[in-house]
Coordinates of C-alpha atoms in Angstrom, one line a residue:
Chain A
X145 CA 28.3 21.2 16.5
X146 CA 27.6 23.8 13.5
X147 CA 23.9 23.1 13.9
X148 CA 23.7 24.7 17.1
X149 CA 25.5 28.2 16.2
X150 CA 22.1 29.8 15.4
X151 CA 20.4 28.5 18.1
X152 CA 18.7 31.0 21.0
X153 CA 18.6 30.6 24.5
X154 CA 14.9 29.5 24.7
X155 CA 15.7 26.5 22.1
X156 CA 19.2 25.7 23.8
X157 CA 17.1 25.0 27.3
X158 CA 14.8 23.1 25.1
X159 CA 16.4 21.3 23.9
X160 CA 18.1 19.9 27.3
X161 CA 15.6 19.3 29.3
X162 CA 14.7 16.4 26.6
X163 CA 17.8 15.5 26.5
X164 CA 17.2 15.4 30.5
X165 CA 13.9 13.7 30.2
X166 CA 15.3 11.3 27.6
X167 CA 18.3 10.3 29.8
X168 CA 16.5 10.0 33.2
X169 CA 13.5 8.1 30.9
X170 CA 16.9 5.3 29.6
X171 CA 17.7 5.6 34.0
X172 CA 14.6 4.1 34.9
X173 CA 14.4 1.5 31.9
X174 CA 17.3 0.2 32.9
X175 CA 18.6 0.4 36.8
X176 CA 16.4 -2.1 37.9
X177 CA 18.1 -4.3 35.1
X178 CA 21.5 -3.2 36.5
X179 CA 20.2 -3.2 39.9
X180 CA 19.4 -7.1 40.0
X181 CA 22.9 -8.0 37.6
X182 CA 24.7 -6.4 40.0
X183 CA 22.7 -7.6 43.0
X184 CA 22.7 -11.3 41.1
X185 CA 27.0 -11.1 41.2
X186 CA 26.5 -10.5 45.6
X187 CA 28.8 -12.7 47.5
X188 CA 26.5 -12.4 51.1
X189 CA 23.9 -14.5 51.3
X190 CA 21.4 -12.2 51.4
X191 CA 19.4 -9.3 48.8
X192 CA 21.6 -5.5 49.7
X193 CA 22.2 -2.5 47.2
X194 CA 25.5 -1.8 46.7
X195 CA 26.7 -4.7 46.6
X196 CA 30.4 -6.8 48.2
X197 CA 32.5 -8.9 45.9
X198 CA 31.7 -10.4 43.6
X199 CA 31.1 -14.0 42.9
X200 CA 29.5 -16.5 40.3
X201 CA 28.0 -18.6 43.1
X202 CA 24.3 -18.2 43.1
X203 CA 24.2 -19.2 39.0
X204 CA 25.6 -22.3 40.3
X205 CA 23.1 -22.6 41.9
X206 CA 20.6 -21.8 39.8
X207 CA 21.2 -24.9 38.1
X208 CA 22.6 -27.3 40.6
X209 CA 18.4 -27.1 42.0
X210 CA 16.4 -29.1 40.2
X211 CA 13.5 -26.9 41.4
X212 CA 14.9 -24.1 39.1
X213 CA 16.4 -25.5 35.5
X214 CA 12.3 -27.6 36.4
X215 CA 10.5 -24.3 36.7
X216 CA 12.1 -22.7 33.7
X217 CA 11.9 -25.6 31.0
X218 CA 8.4 -25.1 32.4
X219 CA 8.1 -21.9 31.2
X220 CA 10.1 -22.4 28.0
X221 CA 7.3 -25.1 27.6
X222 CA 4.5 -23.1 28.0
X223 CA 6.1 -19.8 26.2
X224 CA 6.3 -22.0 23.0
X225 CA 2.9 -22.9 23.4
X226 CA 1.4 -19.9 23.9
X227 CA 2.8 -18.9 21.1
X228 CA 1.6 -21.4 19.2
X229 CA -1.4 -21.8 20.0
X230 CA -1.6 -17.0 19.7
X231 CA -0.6 -18.0 16.0
X232 CA -2.6 -20.4 14.9
X233 CA -6.0 -18.6 16.7
X234 CA -4.8 -15.2 16.1
X235 CA -3.3 -15.2 12.7
X236 CA -6.8 -15.8 11.4
X237 CA -9.0 -13.9 13.9
X238 CA -7.0 -10.6 12.8
X239 CA -8.1 -11.9 9.0
X240 CA -11.7 -12.2 9.8
X241 CA -12.0 -8.8 12.0
X242 CA -10.1 -7.0 9.0
X243 CA -11.4 -8.5 6.0
X244 CA -14.1 -10.4 7.0
X245 CA -17.0 -9.4 5.3
X246 CA -19.5 -10.6 7.9
X247 CA -21.8 -9.1 10.7
X248 CA -19.5 -8.9 13.7
X249 CA -16.2 -7.7 13.2
X250 CA -15.6 -5.1 15.8
X251 CA -18.0 -7.2 17.7
X252 CA -14.9 -10.3 17.7
X253 CA -11.8 -7.8 17.5
X254 CA -13.7 -6.0 20.8
X255 CA -14.3 -10.0 22.1
X256 CA -10.8 -10.7 21.8
X257 CA -9.6 -7.6 24.4
X258 CA -11.6 -8.6 26.5
X259 CA -10.0 -11.4 28.7
X260 CA -6.8 -9.2 28.8
X261 CA -8.9 -5.9 30.3
X262 CA -10.1 -8.5 33.2
X263 CA -7.5 -9.1 35.6
X264 CA -5.0 -11.8 34.9
X265 CA -5.9 -12.7 38.8
X266 CA -9.4 -12.3 37.8
X267 CA -8.9 -14.6 35.0
X268 CA -6.8 -16.8 36.8
X269 CA -9.4 -18.1 39.3
X270 CA -12.0 -17.9 37.0
X271 CA -10.6 -20.7 34.4
X272 CA -9.1 -22.9 37.5
X273 CA -13.5 -22.7 38.6
X274 CA -14.5 -23.2 35.1
X275 CA -11.8 -26.8 34.7
X276 CA -13.0 -28.0 37.6
X277 CA -16.4 -27.6 36.3
X278 CA -15.9 -30.4 33.4
X279 CA -13.5 -31.6 34.9
X280 CA -10.2 -30.1 34.6
X281 CA -7.4 -29.8 36.7
X282 CA -5.0 -27.2 36.8
X283 CA -1.8 -28.3 34.2
X284 CA 0.4 -26.5 32.6
X285 CA -1.5 -27.3 29.6
X286 CA -4.7 -25.7 31.4
X287 CA -2.2 -23.2 32.7
X288 CA -0.9 -23.1 29.0
X289 CA -4.2 -21.8 27.7
X290 CA -5.3 -19.6 30.0
X291 CA -2.4 -17.6 29.4
X292 CA -3.1 -17.8 25.6
X293 CA -6.7 -16.0 26.2
X294 CA -5.3 -13.9 28.7
X295 CA -2.4 -13.5 25.7
X296 CA -4.5 -13.8 22.6
X297 CA -5.3 -9.4 21.9
X298 CA -2.0 -8.8 21.7
X299 CA -1.5 -10.8 18.9
X300 CA -4.6 -9.8 16.8
X301 CA -4.4 -6.4 17.1
X302 CA -0.5 -6.7 15.7
X303 CA -1.5 -8.5 12.5
X304 CA -4.8 -6.5 12.4
X305 CA -2.9 -3.3 12.6
X306 CA -0.6 -4.3 10.0
X307 CA -3.5 -5.9 7.6
X308 CA -5.6 -2.5 7.9
X309 CA -2.3 -1.1 7.0
X310 CA -1.8 -3.5 3.6
X311 CA -3.0 -1.7 0.8
X312 CA -6.1 -3.9 -0.2
X313 CA -5.8 -3.6 -4.1
X314 CA -2.3 -6.2 -3.2
X315 CA -4.7 -8.4 -2.5
X316 CA -7.6 -7.8 -5.6
X317 CA -3.9 -7.7 -7.8
X318 CA -3.0 -11.2 -6.5
X319 CA -6.3 -12.1 -7.1
X320 CA -6.8 -10.5 -11.2
X321 CA -3.0 -11.9 -11.3
X322 CA -4.7 -15.2 -11.3
X323 CA -4.2 -16.4 -7.8
X324 CA -6.9 -18.2 -6.0
X325 CA -7.9 -17.6 -2.7
X326 CA -5.6 -19.7 -0.8
X327 CA -2.8 -18.9 -3.5
X328 CA -2.6 -14.8 -2.4
X329 CA -2.6 -15.6 1.3
X330 CA 0.6 -18.6 0.4
X331 CA 2.3 -15.7 -1.8
X332 CA 1.0 -12.4 -0.8
X333 CA -0.7 -12.0 2.3
X334 CA 1.1 -14.3 4.6
X335 CA 4.7 -12.6 4.1
X336 CA 3.5 -8.9 4.0
X337 CA 2.3 -10.7 8.1
X338 CA 5.4 -12.2 8.6
X339 CA 7.1 -9.3 10.9
X340 CA 3.9 -8.8 12.7
X341 CA 2.9 -12.1 13.6
X342 CA 7.0 -13.2 14.8
X343 CA 6.7 -9.7 16.6
X344 CA 2.9 -11.0 18.2
X345 CA 4.7 -14.0 18.4
X346 CA 7.4 -12.3 21.4
X347 CA 5.3 -10.9 22.9
X348 CA 3.3 -13.7 23.8
X349 CA 6.5 -15.9 24.2
X350 CA 7.9 -12.8 27.1
X351 CA 4.0 -13.4 28.5
X352 CA 4.0 -17.4 28.7
X353 CA 7.3 -17.9 29.6
X354 CA 7.1 -15.1 32.1
X355 CA 2.9 -14.3 33.6
X356 CA 2.1 -15.1 37.3
X357 CA -1.1 -13.7 37.7
X358 CA -3.1 -16.1 35.6
X359 CA -0.2 -18.8 36.5
X360 CA -1.0 -18.3 39.9
X361 CA -4.2 -20.5 39.7
X362 CA -4.1 -23.0 36.4
X363 CA -0.2 -24.4 36.5
X364 CA -0.3 -27.6 37.5
X365 CA 0.8 -28.5 41.2
X366 CA 3.2 -30.9 40.0
X367 CA 4.5 -27.8 37.2
X368 CA 5.6 -25.2 38.5
X369 CA 6.3 -22.5 36.0
X370 CA 9.2 -19.9 37.2
X371 CA 7.1 -16.5 38.3
X372 CA 5.9 -19.0 40.5
X373 CA 8.3 -21.1 41.8
X374 CA 10.4 -17.1 42.2
X375 CA 7.3 -15.8 44.4
X376 CA 8.1 -18.6 46.7
X377 CA 12.1 -18.2 46.4
X378 CA 11.4 -14.3 47.8
X379 CA 8.4 -15.1 50.5
X380 CA 10.9 -17.9 52.1
X381 CA 13.9 -16.8 51.6
X382 CA 16.1 -13.5 50.8
X383 CA 19.0 -15.1 48.9
X384 CA 20.4 -13.5 45.8
X385 CA 19.8 -16.9 44.5
X386 CA 16.5 -14.8 42.4
X387 CA 19.0 -12.5 40.8
X388 CA 20.8 -15.0 39.8
X389 CA 17.7 -16.5 38.0
X390 CA 16.5 -13.0 36.7
X391 CA 20.3 -12.4 35.6
X392 CA 19.4 -15.9 33.5
X393 CA 16.0 -14.2 31.6
X394 CA 17.6 -11.0 31.1
X395 CA 20.2 -12.9 29.4
X396 CA 18.2 -14.7 27.6
X397 CA 15.5 -11.6 27.0
X398 CA 18.9 -9.5 25.0
X399 CA 20.3 -12.8 22.8
X400 CA 16.6 -13.6 21.8
X401 CA 16.5 -9.1 20.7
X402 CA 19.8 -10.1 19.3
X403 CA 18.5 -13.0 17.7
X404 CA 15.9 -11.6 16.1
X405 CA 18.2 -8.1 15.2
X406 CA 20.1 -10.4 13.1
X407 CA 17.2 -11.8 11.2
X408 CA 15.2 -10.0 10.6
X409 CA 16.0 -6.7 11.7
X410 CA 13.9 -5.2 15.2
X411 CA 12.3 -1.8 12.5
X412 CA 9.8 -4.6 11.0
X413 CA 9.4 -6.2 14.7
X414 CA 8.5 -2.3 15.4
X415 CA 6.6 -1.9 12.1
Chain B
X219 CA -28.1 16.6 -34.7
X220 CA -26.8 18.0 -31.0
X221 CA -29.9 16.5 -28.7
X222 CA -29.2 13.5 -30.1
X223 CA -29.7 10.1 -27.7
X224 CA -27.2 9.8 -24.6
X225 CA -26.0 6.8 -23.9
X226 CA -24.4 3.8 -25.8
X227 CA -21.7 3.8 -28.2
X228 CA -22.1 6.3 -31.0
X229 CA -19.6 4.8 -33.4
X230 CA -20.7 1.6 -34.3
X231 CA -18.7 -0.9 -34.9
X232 CA -17.9 -3.6 -37.0
X233 CA -17.2 -6.5 -35.8
X234 CA -19.0 -8.0 -32.7
X235 CA -17.4 -5.9 -29.2
X236 CA -15.2 -8.0 -27.2
X237 CA -16.2 -6.0 -24.0
X238 CA -19.8 -5.6 -24.2
X239 CA -21.3 -3.3 -20.7
X240 CA -25.2 -4.1 -20.5
X241 CA -27.6 -1.9 -18.2
X242 CA -25.1 -2.2 -15.7
X243 CA -26.6 -0.6 -12.0
X244 CA -25.2 -1.1 -8.8
X245 CA -26.2 0.4 -5.6
X246 CA -24.2 0.5 -1.7
X247 CA -27.0 0.9 0.6
X248 CA -29.5 3.1 -0.5
X249 CA -27.1 4.7 -3.0
X250 CA -26.3 4.3 -6.4
X251 CA -23.6 4.1 -7.8
X252 CA -23.9 3.2 -11.6
X253 CA -26.9 3.6 -12.8
X254 CA -28.1 1.9 -16.7
X255 CA -24.1 2.0 -17.9
X256 CA -24.0 0.7 -21.0
X257 CA -20.6 0.7 -23.5
X258 CA -19.6 -1.9 -26.4
X259 CA -16.1 -1.5 -27.0
X260 CA -14.1 -2.9 -30.2
X261 CA -11.1 -4.4 -30.0
X262 CA -8.3 -2.4 -30.1
X263 CA -9.9 0.1 -29.1
X264 CA -9.0 2.4 -25.9
X265 CA -12.3 4.0 -24.2
X266 CA -12.0 6.3 -21.4
X267 CA -14.5 6.6 -18.4
X268 CA -14.3 10.3 -17.2
X269 CA -15.9 12.5 -14.6
X270 CA -15.8 13.7 -11.9
X271 CA -15.1 11.6 -8.2
X272 CA -17.6 9.4 -6.9
X273 CA -19.6 9.2 -10.0
X274 CA -19.3 6.0 -11.1
X275 CA -15.8 5.4 -12.8
X276 CA -14.2 3.0 -10.9
X277 CA -16.6 1.7 -9.4
X278 CA -17.8 0.0 -13.6
X279 CA -14.6 -0.7 -13.7
X280 CA -14.2 -2.9 -11.1
X281 CA -16.9 -4.6 -11.8
X282 CA -15.4 -5.3 -15.0
X283 CA -12.4 -7.0 -13.1
X284 CA -15.0 -8.9 -10.8
X285 CA -13.6 -6.8 -6.9
X286 CA -17.5 -5.9 -7.2
X287 CA -20.1 -7.2 -8.4
X288 CA -22.6 -5.6 -10.0
X289 CA -26.5 -5.8 -8.8
X290 CA -28.0 -5.8 -12.1
X291 CA -27.0 -5.5 -16.4
X292 CA -24.5 -8.3 -18.0
X293 CA -21.4 -8.2 -18.5
X294 CA -19.6 -10.4 -21.4
X295 CA -16.2 -10.5 -22.6
X296 CA -15.7 -12.4 -25.8
X297 CA -19.9 -13.0 -25.8
X298 CA -18.8 -14.5 -22.6
X299 CA -21.2 -13.5 -19.4
X300 CA -18.9 -12.5 -16.6
X301 CA -21.7 -13.1 -13.8
X302 CA -20.2 -16.3 -12.7
X303 CA -17.1 -15.9 -13.7
X304 CA -14.5 -15.2 -9.9
X305 CA -11.5 -12.3 -10.1
X306 CA -9.2 -14.9 -11.0
X307 CA -11.3 -16.3 -14.0
X308 CA -11.8 -13.3 -16.2
X309 CA -9.7 -12.8 -18.6
X310 CA -9.0 -8.5 -17.8
X311 CA -5.7 -7.2 -16.3
X312 CA -5.8 -4.3 -14.2
X313 CA -3.1 -2.0 -13.8
X314 CA -4.3 -0.3 -10.5
X315 CA -3.5 3.6 -9.1
X316 CA -1.5 2.6 -6.9
X317 CA 0.2 0.0 -8.8
X318 CA 0.2 -3.0 -6.4
X319 CA 3.2 -4.5 -6.9
X320 CA 4.8 -6.4 -4.9
X321 CA 7.0 -5.4 -2.0
X322 CA 8.2 -8.3 -1.1
X323 CA 9.2 -9.6 -4.7
X324 CA 11.8 -8.7 -7.2
X325 CA 10.4 -7.0 -10.4
X326 CA 10.5 -10.3 -12.2
X327 CA 9.1 -12.4 -9.6
X328 CA 6.3 -9.6 -9.8
X329 CA 5.6 -10.3 -13.6
X330 CA 6.2 -13.9 -13.8
X331 CA 3.6 -13.7 -10.4
X332 CA 0.4 -14.6 -12.6
X333 CA 2.3 -17.9 -14.4
X334 CA 3.3 -19.2 -11.6
X335 CA -0.2 -19.2 -10.3
X336 CA -0.8 -20.5 -13.6
X337 CA 1.9 -23.3 -12.7
X338 CA 3.2 -22.8 -16.0
X339 CA 6.7 -24.4 -16.7
X340 CA 9.3 -23.1 -15.1
X341 CA 10.9 -22.5 -19.1
X342 CA 7.6 -20.8 -20.9
X343 CA 7.4 -18.5 -17.8
X344 CA 11.3 -17.1 -18.0
X345 CA 10.6 -16.3 -21.3
X346 CA 6.8 -14.6 -21.0
X347 CA 8.7 -12.3 -18.8
X348 CA 11.7 -12.0 -19.6
X349 CA 9.9 -10.3 -23.3
X350 CA 7.0 -8.1 -21.1
X351 CA 10.1 -6.6 -19.5
X352 CA 11.5 -5.7 -23.2
X353 CA 8.4 -5.2 -24.0
X354 CA 8.5 -1.7 -21.4
X355 CA 12.1 -1.4 -21.8
X356 CA 13.3 -2.7 -18.6
X357 CA 15.4 -5.0 -19.2
X358 CA 18.1 -4.8 -16.4
X359 CA 15.8 -4.2 -14.1
X360 CA 15.1 -8.0 -13.1
X361 CA 16.6 -8.3 -9.9
X362 CA 15.7 -4.3 -8.3
X363 CA 12.6 -4.7 -5.5
X364 CA 9.9 -2.5 -6.5
X365 CA 11.6 0.5 -3.4
X366 CA 14.2 0.6 -5.6
X367 CA 13.0 1.9 -8.9
X368 CA 11.7 5.2 -9.7
X369 CA 7.6 6.3 -10.4
X370 CA 7.2 5.7 -14.1
X371 CA 9.5 2.2 -13.7
X372 CA 6.8 0.7 -10.4
X373 CA 4.3 1.6 -13.6
X374 CA 5.9 -0.2 -16.6
X375 CA 6.3 -3.1 -14.4
X376 CA 2.5 -2.5 -13.5
X377 CA 1.8 -3.1 -16.6
X378 CA 4.5 -6.1 -17.5
X379 CA 2.3 -8.0 -14.5
X380 CA -0.2 -8.0 -16.5
X381 CA 0.5 -7.5 -20.1
X382 CA 2.5 -11.3 -19.1
X383 CA -0.8 -13.0 -19.0
X384 CA -2.1 -11.8 -22.5
X385 CA -5.2 -10.4 -21.0
X386 CA -8.4 -9.4 -23.6
X387 CA -9.2 -6.4 -21.7
X388 CA -7.0 -3.6 -19.9
X389 CA -8.5 -1.9 -17.1
X390 CA -6.7 1.6 -15.8
X391 CA -7.4 2.6 -12.8
X392 CA -5.7 6.4 -12.3
X393 CA -2.3 5.2 -13.7
X394 CA -1.2 8.6 -13.4
X395 CA -2.1 10.1 -10.7
X396 CA 1.0 8.6 -8.2
X397 CA 3.6 9.9 -11.3
X398 CA 4.3 13.8 -11.3
X399 CA 2.7 16.1 -13.5
X400 CA 6.0 16.8 -16.2
X401 CA 6.5 12.7 -16.3
X402 CA 1.9 12.6 -17.0
X403 CA 2.8 14.1 -20.4
X404 CA 5.4 11.8 -22.4
X405 CA 4.1 8.5 -20.0
X406 CA 0.5 9.5 -21.1
X407 CA 1.5 9.4 -25.6
X408 CA 3.5 6.5 -24.4
X409 CA 0.8 4.0 -23.1
X410 CA -1.2 5.2 -25.5
X411 CA 1.7 3.9 -28.0
X412 CA 3.1 0.5 -26.6
X413 CA -1.6 -0.1 -25.1
X414 CA -1.8 0.5 -30.1
X415 CA 1.0 -0.9 -31.2
X416 CA 0.0 -4.4 -28.7
X417 CA -3.4 -3.6 -30.1
X418 CA -5.2 -4.2 -26.4
X419 CA -8.9 -3.8 -25.7
X420 CA -8.3 -1.1 -22.6
X421 CA -10.7 0.7 -20.6
X422 CA -9.3 3.7 -18.8
X423 CA -10.5 5.3 -16.0
X424 CA -9.6 9.2 -15.8
X425 CA -10.6 12.2 -13.7
X426 CA -8.5 14.1 -15.9
X427 CA -10.2 15.6 -19.9
X428 CA -6.6 16.3 -20.9
X429 CA -5.3 12.6 -19.8
X430 CA -8.7 11.2 -21.5
X431 CA -8.8 13.6 -24.7
X432 CA -4.6 12.1 -24.8
X433 CA -5.5 8.5 -24.4
X434 CA -8.5 7.6 -25.9
X435 CA -10.9 6.4 -29.0
X436 CA -13.5 7.5 -27.7
X437 CA -14.2 8.4 -24.7
X438 CA -17.6 8.0 -22.4
X439 CA -18.7 11.2 -20.0
X440 CA -20.1 9.4 -16.6
X441 CA -21.9 12.2 -14.4
X442 CA -23.5 10.6 -11.4
X443 CA -23.6 7.3 -12.4
X444 CA -24.5 7.5 -15.8
X445 CA -22.9 7.8 -19.1
X446 CA -23.5 11.3 -21.0
X447 CA -22.0 10.5 -23.7
X448 CA -20.1 8.0 -25.3
X449 CA -17.5 8.8 -28.6
X450 CA -14.8 10.3 -29.9
X451 CA -12.6 12.8 -28.2
X452 CA -13.1 15.5 -31.2
X453 CA -16.7 14.4 -31.2
X454 CA -16.8 14.6 -28.0
X455 CA -15.4 18.1 -27.3
X456 CA -17.0 19.4 -31.0
X457 CA -19.9 18.5 -29.9
X458 CA -21.0 17.9 -26.8
X459 CA -24.4 15.6 -25.9
X460 CA -25.6 17.7 -23.5
X461 CA -24.8 21.2 -21.1
X462 CA -22.8 18.7 -18.6
X463 CA -20.9 17.3 -20.9
X464 CA -20.0 20.4 -22.7
X465 CA -19.7 22.4 -19.0
X466 CA -16.9 19.3 -17.8
X467 CA -14.6 18.9 -20.7
X468 CA -12.7 22.4 -22.0
X469 CA -14.1 25.6 -21.3
X470 CA -16.8 26.8 -22.9
X471 CA -20.0 30.4 -22.6
X472 CA -23.6 29.8 -21.8
X473 CA -26.6 32.1 -22.6
X474 CA -30.1 31.8 -21.9
X475 CA -32.7 32.2 -24.9
X476 CA -35.7 31.6 -26.5
X477 CA -37.1 29.3 -29.8
X478 CA -38.5 31.3 -32.1
X479 CA -39.8 29.8 -35.7
X480 CA -37.6 26.9 -34.6
X481 CA -34.7 28.8 -34.9
X482 CA -32.2 30.4 -31.6
X483 CA -31.0 34.1 -31.8
X484 CA -27.6 34.3 -30.5
X485 CA -26.2 37.5 -29.2
X486 CA -23.8 39.3 -32.3
X487 CA -27.6 38.9 -34.2
X488 CA -27.1 35.7 -36.3
X489 CA -29.4 32.9 -35.2
X490 CA -28.8 28.4 -35.3
X491 CA -31.1 26.4 -36.5
X492 CA -33.0 23.9 -33.3
X493 CA -35.2 21.3 -33.3
X494 CA -36.0 22.5 -29.6
X495 CA -38.7 25.0 -28.9
X496 CA -39.0 27.2 -25.6
X497 CA -37.3 28.1 -23.6
X498 CA -32.9 27.3 -24.4
X499 CA -29.4 27.2 -23.5
X500 CA -27.1 28.4 -26.1
X501 CA -23.6 27.2 -25.8
X502 CA -20.2 28.5 -28.1
X503 CA -16.5 27.1 -27.0
X504 CA -14.1 30.6 -26.3
X505 CA -11.9 29.9 -29.4
X506 CA -15.3 30.2 -31.9
X507 CA -16.3 33.9 -30.6
X508 CA -14.1 36.8 -32.2
X509 CA -12.3 39.5 -31.0
X510 CA -12.0 43.0 -32.2
X511 CA -12.0 47.0 -31.9
X512 CA -15.5 48.1 -30.7
X513 CA -17.6 48.4 -33.5
X514 CA -21.1 48.6 -35.5
X515 CA -22.8 44.9 -33.8
X516 CA -25.2 44.7 -31.4
X517 CA -22.6 43.0 -29.0
X518 CA -20.1 44.7 -27.2
X519 CA -18.1 44.9 -23.9
X520 CA -15.2 45.2 -21.8
X521 CA -11.9 43.7 -21.6
X522 CA -12.4 42.7 -17.6
X523 CA -9.2 40.1 -17.4
X524 CA -7.1 38.3 -20.3
X525 CA -4.7 35.9 -19.7
X526 CA -2.2 34.4 -22.0
X527 CA -2.2 31.0 -21.9
X528 CA 1.2 29.2 -24.3
X529 CA 0.3 30.4 -27.8
X530 CA -3.2 31.3 -26.8
X531 CA -4.6 34.7 -24.9
X532 CA -7.9 34.4 -22.9
X533 CA -9.6 37.0 -22.2
X534 CA -12.8 38.2 -20.2
X535 CA -14.6 40.2 -21.3
X536 CA -17.8 42.1 -19.3
X537 CA -20.9 41.9 -22.1
X538 CA -23.2 44.9 -22.0
X539 CA -26.4 44.3 -19.5
X540 CA -23.1 43.4 -17.0
X541 CA -23.8 40.1 -16.1
X542 CA -22.4 37.3 -18.6
X543 CA -18.5 37.4 -18.1
X544 CA -17.7 36.5 -22.1
X545 CA -14.3 33.5 -22.2
X546 CA -13.1 35.1 -25.9
X547 CA -9.4 32.6 -26.6
X548 CA -7.5 34.2 -29.4
X549 CA -4.2 33.7 -31.2
X550 CA -1.7 35.4 -29.8
X551 CA -1.1 38.7 -32.2
X552 CA 0.6 41.1 -33.3
X553 CA -2.3 42.9 -33.2
X554 CA -4.1 41.9 -30.1
X555 CA -2.0 43.5 -28.8
X556 CA -4.5 46.6 -28.5
X557 CA -7.1 44.8 -26.3
X558 CA -5.7 45.7 -22.8
X559 CA -8.1 45.6 -18.9
X560 CA -10.5 47.8 -19.6
X561 CA -10.6 48.5 -23.8
X562 CA -13.6 48.7 -24.9
X563 CA -14.1 45.0 -27.9
X564 CA -17.2 43.9 -30.2
X565 CA -17.3 39.8 -30.1
X566 CA -18.3 37.8 -32.9
X567 CA -19.3 34.3 -33.1
X568 CA -17.2 32.4 -36.6
X569 CA -19.8 30.0 -37.2
X570 CA -23.3 29.9 -35.2
X571 CA -23.1 25.9 -36.5
X572 CA -21.3 24.9 -34.0
X573 CA -22.8 26.4 -31.0
X574 CA -25.2 24.0 -29.8
X575 CA -28.0 23.6 -28.4
X576 CA -29.6 22.2 -25.4
X577 CA -32.9 22.5 -23.0
X578 CA -33.2 24.7 -20.5

């Protein structure tokens, strides 16, 4: 507290204001999740706030409903496929953009960004029609590819920004120290890019799992992903079931963040 | 004698050079970075590329390492042309300005990197890593990461990392830039002694003339992509081949003059022989001038400014006519205390033979 003793009134007011804004922002970020979780324990069969009573009935029902569990598994599959595709396509693209010595590296990095700028609905419709033209009908695979196109830019940008900040002398040093280009990539570039690749993987997995706008036009008729299933649910019912599904998702997200912070540290992902 | 040809080595090596740079040129677009650079480096010799930023010294180093290709000319090491040799096959070791230590590897793994890339058997690699770390006095630091080391220790790891592969030529790109000023002086002496004890042929790049004078057997002064003069430090300092070199290395006084009958007259009435004709510029080092109480003589002036530089005093003397500010360096002695600012003094050149004459 000693540090505050010599503060002038205006300093104190400034700090107070900053604290207020910070607390307000934090509330704004966290409140929706807290409200959803509270609703999910409500005993009443319709969504209302504040909740009355406490039950785990909706959580039990989530896992009793075959469609919801299937939808979760579908979304999990899409999330993993999108992540894998983004790593396979995005990391080499980022390398080409940041280190390539050919004309058009800037054009390439802008080009990758374009699908991300188009509204997801438009991209979804476009992929649907384009698929129809070449005889590919909506499926879990078409959905995965479409979302990959949509979100690839995030992986490319994350890896690229890390690459740009890597000292180029590191790769030159590897070459000077007898490493072939492939050895240099394997022993120096990739290990140093790993935090960025993991960060990109978290973002792309979440998008693959959670995307509605692209998925709604491209998902398979029998393989409905979770967001589409939830949309149907809120359209026709208003039970706290939806809140319970969200509760499960929130728990999974927290578990994932804890796992990441325990393994490589959140700072590394941010970096 | 002062107007000898500029460019390649003035001292001829007795054996064939380890590194031979022959007429190397390099352009980026329309900008010429290197223009017909030639330099031979003998076995065990430390040659410094010295010049202001943008003079091409780092470009030349990068061409030798193979990071960039020269547009013209040739670079040979032990008689072998390097043109078609990729970076990872060249017998050179580079110590980078940033050291470029691999942050995710320990000291031992950084130092052993080249050996792993070459597939050297584990036991032999371990032995060579230990030897290299001992050479740079870093035994016991094997398991530290670069971030846990001081700047000086990082530099030694960078050196050990290239020593371990026994390069024919060591390339050092401003290796003292990342160190604080106090540490630099000691590190320079230590590094020179280390390189000399290992007998490594080295090219050292710097923009700092004191560093160059400390480190080098020979200094190649570069200007706008060309080597102006390559000679031992004493010769560079005492007999700069061009006015640019004279101006760049150390402190200097210049006067315009005219050649008459093969001689140039100096401001104090003495004269010096020259092979040049017409308008010339005469250069004298501040320590070749003598400052004295006013006396009968053609060269009089007034002390405008003075400062102590260690055991020396540097006087700036405003000479008659007023346009030329002359720098004089004298040993700090009791009898010199008389020359306060504003004092009238007379100047004299101690040894006219040490004055250099350049075309105007």
